[in-house]
mmCIF file with all atom_site columns, C-alpha atoms in Angstrom:
data_model
loop_
_atom_site.group_PDB
_atom_site.id
_atom_site.type_symbol
_atom_site.label_atom_id
_atom_site.label_alt_id
_atom_site.label_comp_id
_atom_site.label_asym_id
_atom_site.label_entity_id
_atom_site.label_seq_id
_atom_site.pdbx_PDB_ins_code
_atom_site.Cartn_x
_atom_site.Cartn_y
_atom_site.Cartn_z
_atom_site.occupancy
_atom_site.B_iso_or_equiv
_atom_site.pdbx_formal_charge
_atom_site.auth_seq_id
_atom_site.auth_comp_id
_atom_site.auth_asym_id
_atom_site.auth_atom_id
_atom_site.pdbx_PDB_model_num
ATOM 1   C CA . UNK A 1 1   ? 94.006  107.375 93.937  1.00 0.00 ? 180 UNK A CA 1
ATOM 2   C CA . UNK A 1 2   ? 95.154  104.446 92.589  1.00 0.00 ? 181 UNK A CA 1
ATOM 3   C CA . UNK A 1 3   ? 97.975  104.747 88.966  1.00 0.00 ? 182 UNK A CA 1
ATOM 4   C CA . UNK A 1 4   ? 99.863  101.764 86.688  1.00 0.00 ? 183 UNK A CA 1
ATOM 5   C CA . UNK A 1 5   ? 102.832 103.466 84.446  1.00 0.00 ? 184 UNK A CA 1
ATOM 6   C CA . UNK A 1 6   ? 104.210 101.330 82.189  1.00 0.00 ? 185 UNK A CA 1
ATOM 7   C CA . UNK A 1 7   ? 106.337 102.788 80.046  1.00 0.00 ? 186 UNK A CA 1
ATOM 8   C CA . UNK A 1 8   ? 107.648 100.185 77.470  1.00 0.00 ? 187 UNK A CA 1
ATOM 9   C CA . UNK A 1 9   ? 104.492 100.875 74.948  1.00 0.00 ? 188 UNK A CA 1
ATOM 10  C CA . UNK A 1 10  ? 106.568 97.845  72.844  1.00 0.00 ? 189 UNK A CA 1
ATOM 11  C CA . UNK A 1 11  ? 109.335 95.283  73.556  1.00 0.00 ? 190 UNK A CA 1
ATOM 12  C CA . UNK A 1 12  ? 111.094 92.735  71.047  1.00 0.00 ? 191 UNK A CA 1
ATOM 13  C CA . UNK A 1 13  ? 113.446 89.587  72.456  1.00 0.00 ? 192 UNK A CA 1
ATOM 14  C CA . UNK A 1 14  ? 115.005 86.828  70.597  1.00 0.00 ? 193 UNK A CA 1
ATOM 15  C CA . UNK A 1 15  ? 112.692 82.368  71.194  1.00 0.00 ? 194 UNK A CA 1
ATOM 16  C CA . UNK A 1 16  ? 114.660 81.482  74.018  1.00 0.00 ? 195 UNK A CA 1
ATOM 17  C CA . UNK A 1 17  ? 115.729 84.746  76.126  1.00 0.00 ? 196 UNK A CA 1
ATOM 18  C CA . UNK A 1 18  ? 114.408 86.602  79.674  1.00 0.00 ? 197 UNK A CA 1
ATOM 19  C CA . UNK A 1 19  ? 112.715 89.471  78.863  1.00 0.00 ? 198 UNK A CA 1
ATOM 20  C CA . UNK A 1 20  ? 112.065 92.046  82.036  1.00 0.00 ? 199 UNK A CA 1
ATOM 21  C CA . UNK A 1 21  ? 108.331 94.631  81.620  1.00 0.00 ? 200 UNK A CA 1
ATOM 22  C CA . UNK A 1 22  ? 108.673 96.983  83.686  1.00 0.00 ? 201 UNK A CA 1
ATOM 23  C CA . UNK A 1 23  ? 105.705 98.438  86.393  1.00 0.00 ? 202 UNK A CA 1
ATOM 24  C CA . UNK A 1 24  ? 105.062 101.107 88.768  1.00 0.00 ? 203 UNK A CA 1
ATOM 25  C CA . UNK A 1 25  ? 102.431 102.165 90.333  1.00 0.00 ? 204 UNK A CA 1
ATOM 26  C CA . UNK A 1 26  ? 101.516 104.384 92.667  1.00 0.00 ? 205 UNK A CA 1
ATOM 27  C CA . UNK A 1 27  ? 98.531  103.794 95.978  1.00 0.00 ? 206 UNK A CA 1
ATOM 28  C CA . UNK A 1 28  ? 98.186  105.315 99.873  1.00 0.00 ? 207 UNK A CA 1
ATOM 29  C CA . UNK A 1 29  ? 96.995  102.324 100.873 1.00 0.00 ? 208 UNK A CA 1
ATOM 30  C CA . UNK A 1 30  ? 98.979  99.294  102.840 1.00 0.00 ? 209 UNK A CA 1
ATOM 31  C CA . UNK A 1 31  ? 96.940  96.739  101.471 1.00 0.00 ? 210 UNK A CA 1
ATOM 32  C CA . UNK A 1 32  ? 96.977  96.237  97.509  1.00 0.00 ? 211 UNK A CA 1
ATOM 33  C CA . UNK A 1 33  ? 97.368  93.492  95.426  1.00 0.00 ? 212 UNK A CA 1
ATOM 34  C CA . UNK A 1 34  ? 100.005 93.261  92.236  1.00 0.00 ? 213 UNK A CA 1
ATOM 35  C CA . UNK A 1 35  ? 98.806  90.964  89.164  1.00 0.00 ? 214 UNK A CA 1
ATOM 36  C CA . UNK A 1 36  ? 100.279 90.401  85.585  1.00 0.00 ? 215 UNK A CA 1
ATOM 37  C CA . UNK A 1 37  ? 97.555  89.533  82.972  1.00 0.00 ? 216 UNK A CA 1
ATOM 38  C CA . UNK A 1 38  ? 98.300  88.627  79.090  1.00 0.00 ? 217 UNK A CA 1
ATOM 39  C CA . UNK A 1 39  ? 96.314  89.746  76.583  1.00 0.00 ? 218 UNK A CA 1
ATOM 40  C CA . UNK A 1 40  ? 97.289  87.286  72.805  1.00 0.00 ? 219 UNK A CA 1
ATOM 41  C CA . UNK A 1 41  ? 95.182  88.808  69.961  1.00 0.00 ? 220 UNK A CA 1
ATOM 42  C CA . UNK A 1 42  ? 92.379  87.120  70.611  1.00 0.00 ? 221 UNK A CA 1
ATOM 43  C CA . UNK A 1 43  ? 91.467  88.939  73.521  1.00 0.00 ? 222 UNK A CA 1
ATOM 44  C CA . UNK A 1 44  ? 91.468  87.082  76.946  1.00 0.00 ? 223 UNK A CA 1
ATOM 45  C CA . UNK A 1 45  ? 92.661  88.523  79.291  1.00 0.00 ? 224 UNK A CA 1
ATOM 46  C CA . UNK A 1 46  ? 95.103  85.982  81.353  1.00 0.00 ? 225 UNK A CA 1
ATOM 47  C CA . UNK A 1 47  ? 96.310  85.485  84.338  1.00 0.00 ? 226 UNK A CA 1
ATOM 48  C CA . UNK A 1 48  ? 99.809  84.881  84.968  1.00 0.00 ? 227 UNK A CA 1
ATOM 49  C CA . UNK A 1 49  ? 100.918 85.880  88.762  1.00 0.00 ? 228 UNK A CA 1
ATOM 50  C CA . UNK A 1 50  ? 100.319 87.928  91.361  1.00 0.00 ? 229 UNK A CA 1
ATOM 51  C CA . UNK A 1 51  ? 102.568 90.052  94.640  1.00 0.00 ? 230 UNK A CA 1
ATOM 52  C CA . UNK A 1 52  ? 101.379 91.303  98.045  1.00 0.00 ? 231 UNK A CA 1
ATOM 53  C CA . UNK A 1 53  ? 101.690 94.293  99.134  1.00 0.00 ? 232 UNK A CA 1
ATOM 54  C CA . UNK A 1 54  ? 102.888 92.377  102.502 1.00 0.00 ? 233 UNK A CA 1
ATOM 55  C CA . UNK A 1 55  ? 104.888 89.308  100.522 1.00 0.00 ? 234 UNK A CA 1
ATOM 56  C CA . UNK A 1 56  ? 107.917 88.826  101.492 1.00 0.00 ? 235 UNK A CA 1
ATOM 57  C CA . UNK A 1 57  ? 109.743 86.909  98.441  1.00 0.00 ? 236 UNK A CA 1
ATOM 58  C CA . UNK A 1 58  ? 109.048 87.790  94.959  1.00 0.00 ? 237 UNK A CA 1
ATOM 59  C CA . UNK A 1 59  ? 106.338 85.593  93.413  1.00 0.00 ? 238 UNK A CA 1
ATOM 60  C CA . UNK A 1 60  ? 107.347 83.229  90.474  1.00 0.00 ? 239 UNK A CA 1
ATOM 61  C CA . UNK A 1 61  ? 104.946 80.757  88.361  1.00 0.00 ? 240 UNK A CA 1
ATOM 62  C CA . UNK A 1 62  ? 107.550 78.640  86.255  1.00 0.00 ? 241 UNK A CA 1
ATOM 63  C CA . UNK A 1 63  ? 108.458 80.533  83.405  1.00 0.00 ? 242 UNK A CA 1
ATOM 64  C CA . UNK A 1 64  ? 107.146 83.784  85.270  1.00 0.00 ? 243 UNK A CA 1
ATOM 65  C CA . UNK A 1 65  ? 108.755 85.961  88.267  1.00 0.00 ? 244 UNK A CA 1
ATOM 66  C CA . UNK A 1 66  ? 108.410 88.765  89.993  1.00 0.00 ? 245 UNK A CA 1
ATOM 67  C CA . UNK A 1 67  ? 111.131 91.385  90.355  1.00 0.00 ? 246 UNK A CA 1
ATOM 68  C CA . UNK A 1 68  ? 108.970 93.162  93.707  1.00 0.00 ? 247 UNK A CA 1
ATOM 69  C CA . UNK A 1 69  ? 110.946 96.055  95.420  1.00 0.00 ? 248 UNK A CA 1
ATOM 70  C CA . UNK A 1 70  ? 108.310 97.860  97.219  1.00 0.00 ? 249 UNK A CA 1
ATOM 71  C CA . UNK A 1 71  ? 110.291 100.802 97.825  1.00 0.00 ? 250 UNK A CA 1
ATOM 72  C CA . UNK A 1 72  ? 111.212 102.369 94.636  1.00 0.00 ? 251 UNK A CA 1
ATOM 73  C CA . UNK A 1 73  ? 107.146 101.489 93.874  1.00 0.00 ? 252 UNK A CA 1
ATOM 74  C CA . UNK A 1 74  ? 107.827 98.370  91.248  1.00 0.00 ? 253 UNK A CA 1
ATOM 75  C CA . UNK A 1 75  ? 106.674 95.966  90.285  1.00 0.00 ? 254 UNK A CA 1
ATOM 76  C CA . UNK A 1 76  ? 108.380 94.134  87.242  1.00 0.00 ? 255 UNK A CA 1
ATOM 77  C CA . UNK A 1 77  ? 107.739 91.653  85.306  1.00 0.00 ? 256 UNK A CA 1
ATOM 78  C CA . UNK A 1 78  ? 110.143 89.061  84.019  1.00 0.00 ? 257 UNK A CA 1
ATOM 79  C CA . UNK A 1 79  ? 109.983 86.375  81.469  1.00 0.00 ? 258 UNK A CA 1
ATOM 80  C CA . UNK A 1 80  ? 112.098 83.708  80.949  1.00 0.00 ? 259 UNK A CA 1
ATOM 81  C CA . UNK A 1 81  ? 113.390 80.741  77.511  1.00 0.00 ? 260 UNK A CA 1
ATOM 82  C CA . UNK A 1 82  ? 110.687 83.446  75.834  1.00 0.00 ? 261 UNK A CA 1
ATOM 83  C CA . UNK A 1 83  ? 108.588 80.958  73.643  1.00 0.00 ? 262 UNK A CA 1
ATOM 84  C CA . UNK A 1 84  ? 107.089 82.173  70.480  1.00 0.00 ? 263 UNK A CA 1
ATOM 85  C CA . UNK A 1 85  ? 103.604 82.272  71.959  1.00 0.00 ? 264 UNK A CA 1
ATOM 86  C CA . UNK A 1 86  ? 104.923 84.723  74.266  1.00 0.00 ? 265 UNK A CA 1
ATOM 87  C CA . UNK A 1 87  ? 103.601 87.779  71.868  1.00 0.00 ? 266 UNK A CA 1
ATOM 88  C CA . UNK A 1 88  ? 100.710 89.463  72.669  1.00 0.00 ? 267 UNK A CA 1
ATOM 89  C CA . UNK A 1 89  ? 99.816  92.410  75.330  1.00 0.00 ? 268 UNK A CA 1
ATOM 90  C CA . UNK A 1 90  ? 100.977 92.611  79.090  1.00 0.00 ? 269 UNK A CA 1
ATOM 91  C CA . UNK A 1 91  ? 99.172  94.308  82.173  1.00 0.00 ? 270 UNK A CA 1
ATOM 92  C CA . UNK A 1 92  ? 100.674 95.211  85.564  1.00 0.00 ? 271 UNK A CA 1
ATOM 93  C CA . UNK A 1 93  ? 96.758  95.780  87.686  1.00 0.00 ? 272 UNK A CA 1
ATOM 94  C CA . UNK A 1 94  ? 96.906  96.559  90.952  1.00 0.00 ? 273 UNK A CA 1
ATOM 95  C CA . UNK A 1 95  ? 93.694  96.338  93.434  1.00 0.00 ? 274 UNK A CA 1
ATOM 96  C CA . UNK A 1 96  ? 94.071  97.837  96.902  1.00 0.00 ? 275 UNK A CA 1
ATOM 97  C CA . UNK A 1 97  ? 91.529  97.295  99.968  1.00 0.00 ? 276 UNK A CA 1
ATOM 98  C CA . UNK A 1 98  ? 89.073  100.229 98.525  1.00 0.00 ? 277 UNK A CA 1
ATOM 99  C CA . UNK A 1 99  ? 87.026  100.000 101.607 1.00 0.00 ? 278 UNK A CA 1
ATOM 100 C CA . UNK A 1 100 ? 85.612  97.489  100.737 1.00 0.00 ? 279 UNK A CA 1
ATOM 101 C CA . UNK A 1 101 ? 86.130  93.804  100.636 1.00 0.00 ? 280 UNK A CA 1
ATOM 102 C CA . UNK A 1 102 ? 87.227  93.442  97.203  1.00 0.00 ? 281 UNK A CA 1
ATOM 103 C CA . UNK A 1 103 ? 88.459  95.607  94.948  1.00 0.00 ? 282 UNK A CA 1
ATOM 104 C CA . UNK A 1 104 ? 88.338  96.561  91.202  1.00 0.00 ? 283 UNK A CA 1
ATOM 105 C CA . UNK A 1 105 ? 91.294  96.358  88.809  1.00 0.00 ? 284 UNK A CA 1
ATOM 106 C CA . UNK A 1 106 ? 92.909  99.442  87.893  1.00 0.00 ? 285 UNK A CA 1
ATOM 107 C CA . UNK A 1 107 ? 95.640  98.566  84.972  1.00 0.00 ? 286 UNK A CA 1
ATOM 108 C CA . UNK A 1 108 ? 98.314  100.057 83.284  1.00 0.00 ? 287 UNK A CA 1
ATOM 109 C CA . UNK A 1 109 ? 98.998  101.728 79.896  1.00 0.00 ? 288 UNK A CA 1
ATOM 110 C CA . UNK A 1 110 ? 100.359 97.902  78.431  1.00 0.00 ? 289 UNK A CA 1
ATOM 111 C CA . UNK A 1 111 ? 103.709 96.159  77.208  1.00 0.00 ? 290 UNK A CA 1
ATOM 112 C CA . UNK A 1 112 ? 103.713 95.035  73.446  1.00 0.00 ? 291 UNK A CA 1
ATOM 113 C CA . UNK A 1 113 ? 106.226 92.107  73.605  1.00 0.00 ? 292 UNK A CA 1
ATOM 114 C CA . UNK A 1 114 ? 106.768 91.067  70.113  1.00 0.00 ? 293 UNK A CA 1
ATOM 115 C CA . UNK A 1 115 ? 109.278 87.333  70.527  1.00 0.00 ? 294 UNK A CA 1
ATOM 116 C CA . UNK A 1 116 ? 111.269 86.544  67.182  1.00 0.00 ? 295 UNK A CA 1
ATOM 117 C CA . UNK A 1 117 ? 112.219 83.048  66.107  1.00 0.00 ? 296 UNK A CA 1
ATOM 118 C CA . UNK B 2 1   ? 86.007  74.732  80.083  1.00 0.00 ? 64  UNK B CA 1
ATOM 119 C CA . UNK B 2 2   ? 85.082  78.301  79.931  1.00 0.00 ? 65  UNK B CA 1
ATOM 120 C CA . UNK B 2 3   ? 84.558  80.234  82.697  1.00 0.00 ? 66  UNK B CA 1
ATOM 121 C CA . UNK B 2 4   ? 83.054  83.173  81.959  1.00 0.00 ? 67  UNK B CA 1
ATOM 122 C CA . UNK B 2 5   ? 81.179  83.381  78.525  1.00 0.00 ? 68  UNK B CA 1
ATOM 123 C CA . UNK B 2 6   ? 80.859  86.373  76.838  1.00 0.00 ? 69  UNK B CA 1
ATOM 124 C CA . UNK B 2 7   ? 77.955  86.673  73.658  1.00 0.00 ? 70  UNK B CA 1
ATOM 125 C CA . UNK B 2 8   ? 78.718  87.608  71.277  1.00 0.00 ? 71  UNK B CA 1
ATOM 126 C CA . UNK B 2 9   ? 82.239  86.974  70.511  1.00 0.00 ? 72  UNK B CA 1
ATOM 127 C CA . UNK B 2 10  ? 82.114  90.304  67.660  1.00 0.00 ? 73  UNK B CA 1
ATOM 128 C CA . UNK B 2 11  ? 78.911  92.301  67.259  1.00 0.00 ? 74  UNK B CA 1
ATOM 129 C CA . UNK B 2 12  ? 78.459  95.144  64.479  1.00 0.00 ? 75  UNK B CA 1
ATOM 130 C CA . UNK B 2 13  ? 75.917  97.401  65.672  1.00 0.00 ? 76  UNK B CA 1
ATOM 131 C CA . UNK B 2 14  ? 74.254  100.559 63.563  1.00 0.00 ? 77  UNK B CA 1
ATOM 132 C CA . UNK B 2 15  ? 74.436  104.207 65.047  1.00 0.00 ? 78  UNK B CA 1
ATOM 133 C CA . UNK B 2 16  ? 72.836  104.424 67.014  1.00 0.00 ? 79  UNK B CA 1
ATOM 134 C CA . UNK B 2 17  ? 70.808  101.456 67.140  1.00 0.00 ? 80  UNK B CA 1
ATOM 135 C CA . UNK B 2 18  ? 70.624  100.228 70.896  1.00 0.00 ? 81  UNK B CA 1
ATOM 136 C CA . UNK B 2 19  ? 72.514  96.730  71.154  1.00 0.00 ? 82  UNK B CA 1
ATOM 137 C CA . UNK B 2 20  ? 73.232  94.456  74.617  1.00 0.00 ? 83  UNK B CA 1
ATOM 138 C CA . UNK B 2 21  ? 75.799  92.418  74.919  1.00 0.00 ? 84  UNK B CA 1
ATOM 139 C CA . UNK B 2 22  ? 76.012  89.714  77.508  1.00 0.00 ? 85  UNK B CA 1
ATOM 140 C CA . UNK B 2 23  ? 77.816  87.693  80.118  1.00 0.00 ? 86  UNK B CA 1
ATOM 141 C CA . UNK B 2 24  ? 77.688  84.689  81.909  1.00 0.00 ? 87  UNK B CA 1
ATOM 142 C CA . UNK B 2 25  ? 79.814  81.995  84.094  1.00 0.00 ? 88  UNK B CA 1
ATOM 143 C CA . UNK B 2 26  ? 79.221  79.062  86.012  1.00 0.00 ? 89  UNK B CA 1
ATOM 144 C CA . UNK B 2 27  ? 82.044  80.233  88.724  1.00 0.00 ? 90  UNK B CA 1
ATOM 145 C CA . UNK B 2 28  ? 79.036  81.935  91.397  1.00 0.00 ? 91  UNK B CA 1
ATOM 146 C CA . UNK B 2 29  ? 80.868  84.734  91.521  1.00 0.00 ? 92  UNK B CA 1
ATOM 147 C CA . UNK B 2 30  ? 79.511  87.785  93.942  1.00 0.00 ? 93  UNK B CA 1
ATOM 148 C CA . UNK B 2 31  ? 81.212  90.563  92.473  1.00 0.00 ? 94  UNK B CA 1
ATOM 149 C CA . UNK B 2 32  ? 80.740  90.894  88.650  1.00 0.00 ? 95  UNK B CA 1
ATOM 150 C CA . UNK B 2 33  ? 82.430  93.922  86.024  1.00 0.00 ? 96  UNK B CA 1
ATOM 151 C CA . UNK B 2 34  ? 82.112  94.939  82.358  1.00 0.00 ? 97  UNK B CA 1
ATOM 152 C CA . UNK B 2 35  ? 85.575  96.612  81.278  1.00 0.00 ? 98  UNK B CA 1
ATOM 153 C CA . UNK B 2 36  ? 85.369  98.856  77.958  1.00 0.00 ? 99  UNK B CA 1
ATOM 154 C CA . UNK B 2 37  ? 88.710  98.472  76.422  1.00 0.00 ? 100 UNK B CA 1
ATOM 155 C CA . UNK B 2 38  ? 89.778  100.681 73.655  1.00 0.00 ? 101 UNK B CA 1
ATOM 156 C CA . UNK B 2 39  ? 92.350  99.704  70.756  1.00 0.00 ? 102 UNK B CA 1
ATOM 157 C CA . UNK B 2 40  ? 95.453  99.804  72.259  1.00 0.00 ? 103 UNK B CA 1
ATOM 158 C CA . UNK B 2 41  ? 94.300  101.107 75.498  1.00 0.00 ? 104 UNK B CA 1
ATOM 159 C CA . UNK B 2 42  ? 94.344  99.575  78.995  1.00 0.00 ? 105 UNK B CA 1
ATOM 160 C CA . UNK B 2 43  ? 90.824  98.549  80.269  1.00 0.00 ? 106 UNK B CA 1
ATOM 161 C CA . UNK B 2 44  ? 88.275  101.068 81.771  1.00 0.00 ? 107 UNK B CA 1
ATOM 162 C CA . UNK B 2 45  ? 86.034  100.314 84.770  1.00 0.00 ? 108 UNK B CA 1
ATOM 163 C CA . UNK B 2 46  ? 82.409  100.956 83.096  1.00 0.00 ? 109 UNK B CA 1
ATOM 164 C CA . UNK B 2 47  ? 80.490  99.607  86.685  1.00 0.00 ? 110 UNK B CA 1
ATOM 165 C CA . UNK B 2 48  ? 80.701  96.454  88.987  1.00 0.00 ? 111 UNK B CA 1
ATOM 166 C CA . UNK B 2 49  ? 77.636  94.975  90.665  1.00 0.00 ? 112 UNK B CA 1
ATOM 167 C CA . UNK B 2 50  ? 78.631  93.228  93.985  1.00 0.00 ? 113 UNK B CA 1
ATOM 168 C CA . UNK B 2 51  ? 75.370  90.674  94.066  1.00 0.00 ? 114 UNK B CA 1
ATOM 169 C CA . UNK B 2 52  ? 72.610  92.806  93.230  1.00 0.00 ? 115 UNK B CA 1
ATOM 170 C CA . UNK B 2 53  ? 74.002  96.395  94.243  1.00 0.00 ? 116 UNK B CA 1
ATOM 171 C CA . UNK B 2 54  ? 75.239  97.926  91.242  1.00 0.00 ? 117 UNK B CA 1
ATOM 172 C CA . UNK B 2 55  ? 78.418  100.092 91.645  1.00 0.00 ? 118 UNK B CA 1
ATOM 173 C CA . UNK B 2 56  ? 79.000  102.528 88.896  1.00 0.00 ? 119 UNK B CA 1
ATOM 174 C CA . UNK B 2 57  ? 82.188  104.773 88.065  1.00 0.00 ? 120 UNK B CA 1
ATOM 175 C CA . UNK B 2 58  ? 81.946  108.415 87.805  1.00 0.00 ? 121 UNK B CA 1
ATOM 176 C CA . UNK B 2 59  ? 82.923  108.710 84.411  1.00 0.00 ? 122 UNK B CA 1
ATOM 177 C CA . UNK B 2 60  ? 80.513  106.080 83.296  1.00 0.00 ? 123 UNK B CA 1
ATOM 178 C CA . UNK B 2 61  ? 78.548  108.078 80.804  1.00 0.00 ? 124 UNK B CA 1
ATOM 179 C CA . UNK B 2 62  ? 74.690  107.916 81.331  1.00 0.00 ? 125 UNK B CA 1
ATOM 180 C CA . UNK B 2 63  ? 74.343  105.383 77.769  1.00 0.00 ? 126 UNK B CA 1
ATOM 181 C CA . UNK B 2 64  ? 75.888  101.921 79.257  1.00 0.00 ? 127 UNK B CA 1
ATOM 182 C CA . UNK B 2 65  ? 73.655  100.493 81.713  1.00 0.00 ? 128 UNK B CA 1
ATOM 183 C CA . UNK B 2 66  ? 73.207  96.616  83.327  1.00 0.00 ? 129 UNK B CA 1
ATOM 184 C CA . UNK B 2 67  ? 71.356  94.418  84.366  1.00 0.00 ? 130 UNK B CA 1
ATOM 185 C CA . UNK B 2 68  ? 72.321  92.060  86.531  1.00 0.00 ? 131 UNK B CA 1
ATOM 186 C CA . UNK B 2 69  ? 68.849  89.274  86.546  1.00 0.00 ? 132 UNK B CA 1
ATOM 187 C CA . UNK B 2 70  ? 71.246  86.432  88.771  1.00 0.00 ? 133 UNK B CA 1
ATOM 188 C CA . UNK B 2 71  ? 74.525  85.087  89.887  1.00 0.00 ? 134 UNK B CA 1
ATOM 189 C CA . UNK B 2 72  ? 75.157  83.918  86.684  1.00 0.00 ? 135 UNK B CA 1
ATOM 190 C CA . UNK B 2 73  ? 74.121  86.636  84.001  1.00 0.00 ? 136 UNK B CA 1
ATOM 191 C CA . UNK B 2 74  ? 74.873  90.352  83.757  1.00 0.00 ? 137 UNK B CA 1
ATOM 192 C CA . UNK B 2 75  ? 74.503  91.794  80.672  1.00 0.00 ? 138 UNK B CA 1
ATOM 193 C CA . UNK B 2 76  ? 75.776  95.360  79.396  1.00 0.00 ? 139 UNK B CA 1
ATOM 194 C CA . UNK B 2 77  ? 73.220  97.666  76.998  1.00 0.00 ? 140 UNK B CA 1
ATOM 195 C CA . UNK B 2 78  ? 74.117  100.498 75.290  1.00 0.00 ? 141 UNK B CA 1
ATOM 196 C CA . UNK B 2 79  ? 70.953  102.340 74.812  1.00 0.00 ? 142 UNK B CA 1
ATOM 197 C CA . UNK B 2 80  ? 72.368  104.771 71.251  1.00 0.00 ? 143 UNK B CA 1
ATOM 198 C CA . UNK B 2 81  ? 75.973  103.839 70.429  1.00 0.00 ? 144 UNK B CA 1
ATOM 199 C CA . UNK B 2 82  ? 77.814  106.357 69.000  1.00 0.00 ? 145 UNK B CA 1
ATOM 200 C CA . UNK B 2 83  ? 81.404  105.824 67.171  1.00 0.00 ? 146 UNK B CA 1
ATOM 201 C CA . UNK B 2 84  ? 83.206  106.531 69.888  1.00 0.00 ? 147 UNK B CA 1
ATOM 202 C CA . UNK B 2 85  ? 81.942  103.357 71.544  1.00 0.00 ? 148 UNK B CA 1
ATOM 203 C CA . UNK B 2 86  ? 83.737  101.577 69.423  1.00 0.00 ? 149 UNK B CA 1
ATOM 204 C CA . UNK B 2 87  ? 86.063  99.271  71.481  1.00 0.00 ? 150 UNK B CA 1
ATOM 205 C CA . UNK B 2 88  ? 86.403  95.739  73.103  1.00 0.00 ? 151 UNK B CA 1
ATOM 206 C CA . UNK B 2 89  ? 84.125  95.086  76.123  1.00 0.00 ? 152 UNK B CA 1
ATOM 207 C CA . UNK B 2 90  ? 85.373  92.406  78.795  1.00 0.00 ? 153 UNK B CA 1
ATOM 208 C CA . UNK B 2 91  ? 83.249  90.999  81.609  1.00 0.00 ? 154 UNK B CA 1
ATOM 209 C CA . UNK B 2 92  ? 85.266  89.499  84.342  1.00 0.00 ? 155 UNK B CA 1
ATOM 210 C CA . UNK B 2 93  ? 83.899  88.137  87.819  1.00 0.00 ? 156 UNK B CA 1
ATOM 211 C CA . UNK B 2 94  ? 85.938  87.598  91.338  1.00 0.00 ? 157 UNK B CA 1
ATOM 212 C CA . UNK B 2 95  ? 84.658  86.562  94.770  1.00 0.00 ? 158 UNK B CA 1
ATOM 213 C CA . UNK B 2 96  ? 85.011  88.352  97.993  1.00 0.00 ? 159 UNK B CA 1
ATOM 214 C CA . UNK B 2 97  ? 88.335  87.857  99.118  1.00 0.00 ? 160 UNK B CA 1
ATOM 215 C CA . UNK B 2 98  ? 90.736  91.090  99.675  1.00 0.00 ? 161 UNK B CA 1
ATOM 216 C CA . UNK B 2 99  ? 93.155  92.012  97.886  1.00 0.00 ? 162 UNK B CA 1
ATOM 217 C CA . UNK B 2 100 ? 94.987  88.541  96.498  1.00 0.00 ? 163 UNK B CA 1
ATOM 218 C CA . UNK B 2 101 ? 91.345  87.849  94.998  1.00 0.00 ? 164 UNK B CA 1
ATOM 219 C CA . UNK B 2 102 ? 91.775  86.912  90.848  1.00 0.00 ? 165 UNK B CA 1
ATOM 220 C CA . UNK B 2 103 ? 89.289  88.218  88.673  1.00 0.00 ? 166 UNK B CA 1
ATOM 221 C CA . UNK B 2 104 ? 88.660  85.849  85.663  1.00 0.00 ? 167 UNK B CA 1
ATOM 222 C CA . UNK B 2 105 ? 87.788  87.035  82.743  1.00 0.00 ? 168 UNK B CA 1
ATOM 223 C CA . UNK B 2 106 ? 85.387  86.590  79.993  1.00 0.00 ? 169 UNK B CA 1
ATOM 224 C CA . UNK B 2 107 ? 87.591  86.407  76.234  1.00 0.00 ? 170 UNK B CA 1
ATOM 225 C CA . UNK B 2 108 ? 85.213  90.374  74.797  1.00 0.00 ? 171 UNK B CA 1
ATOM 226 C CA . UNK B 2 109 ? 82.889  91.250  72.879  1.00 0.00 ? 172 UNK B CA 1
ATOM 227 C CA . UNK B 2 110 ? 84.493  93.458  70.585  1.00 0.00 ? 173 UNK B CA 1
ATOM 228 C CA . UNK B 2 111 ? 82.092  96.107  69.257  1.00 0.00 ? 174 UNK B CA 1
ATOM 229 C CA . UNK B 2 112 ? 81.748  97.667  65.569  1.00 0.00 ? 175 UNK B CA 1
ATOM 230 C CA . UNK B 2 113 ? 79.525  101.574 65.525  1.00 0.00 ? 176 UNK B CA 1
ATOM 231 C CA . UNK B 2 114 ? 78.736  101.152 61.778  1.00 0.00 ? 177 UNK B CA 1
#
């Protein structure tokens, strides 16, 4: 069974500094995808970044990068140059092949990020 | 432009009174999902449709039902809402495409049971 663990219930960061949000996962499927979503207080899930299990390089999307350590089963999100608008809940999620050509997402518990001016 | 639209954004219902939440999509995706998210918790998948093929999660209460009359629309019916059903309900869609496939979420419906 899949499992996603986010051990940081809350994180604080100063504006313009970098912050790392932790995520570890467990799956027996060799093919899987890892996603990070941002959920502001309005409720919508906003896709940030994706890392595939077979990807050779760490994913980057603008100010977001993923520190993927496959052997340790971790996929930490790094946000550089934090902005006040980054304050939100952040979820790590995983999809594996699940024997189908699509798969459901399994989410971690989330981390609330607060950016201070 | 919004691609996954949920209505209403906020819904207040009485204990035991049936309620329906709706989701529509303009992406023409095969797969539609309903998640329940209680306060400060992870979203939990209730069920999903692959085209008209309905897939229920093993631990989804019988109180929750769903309908998908066509590709664009999907409904979540709660037959007899209890206080414990108060939550954010998120609809998502995806195409068929393997582990890399991104899910697109609506803005959610926040359900209050009084």
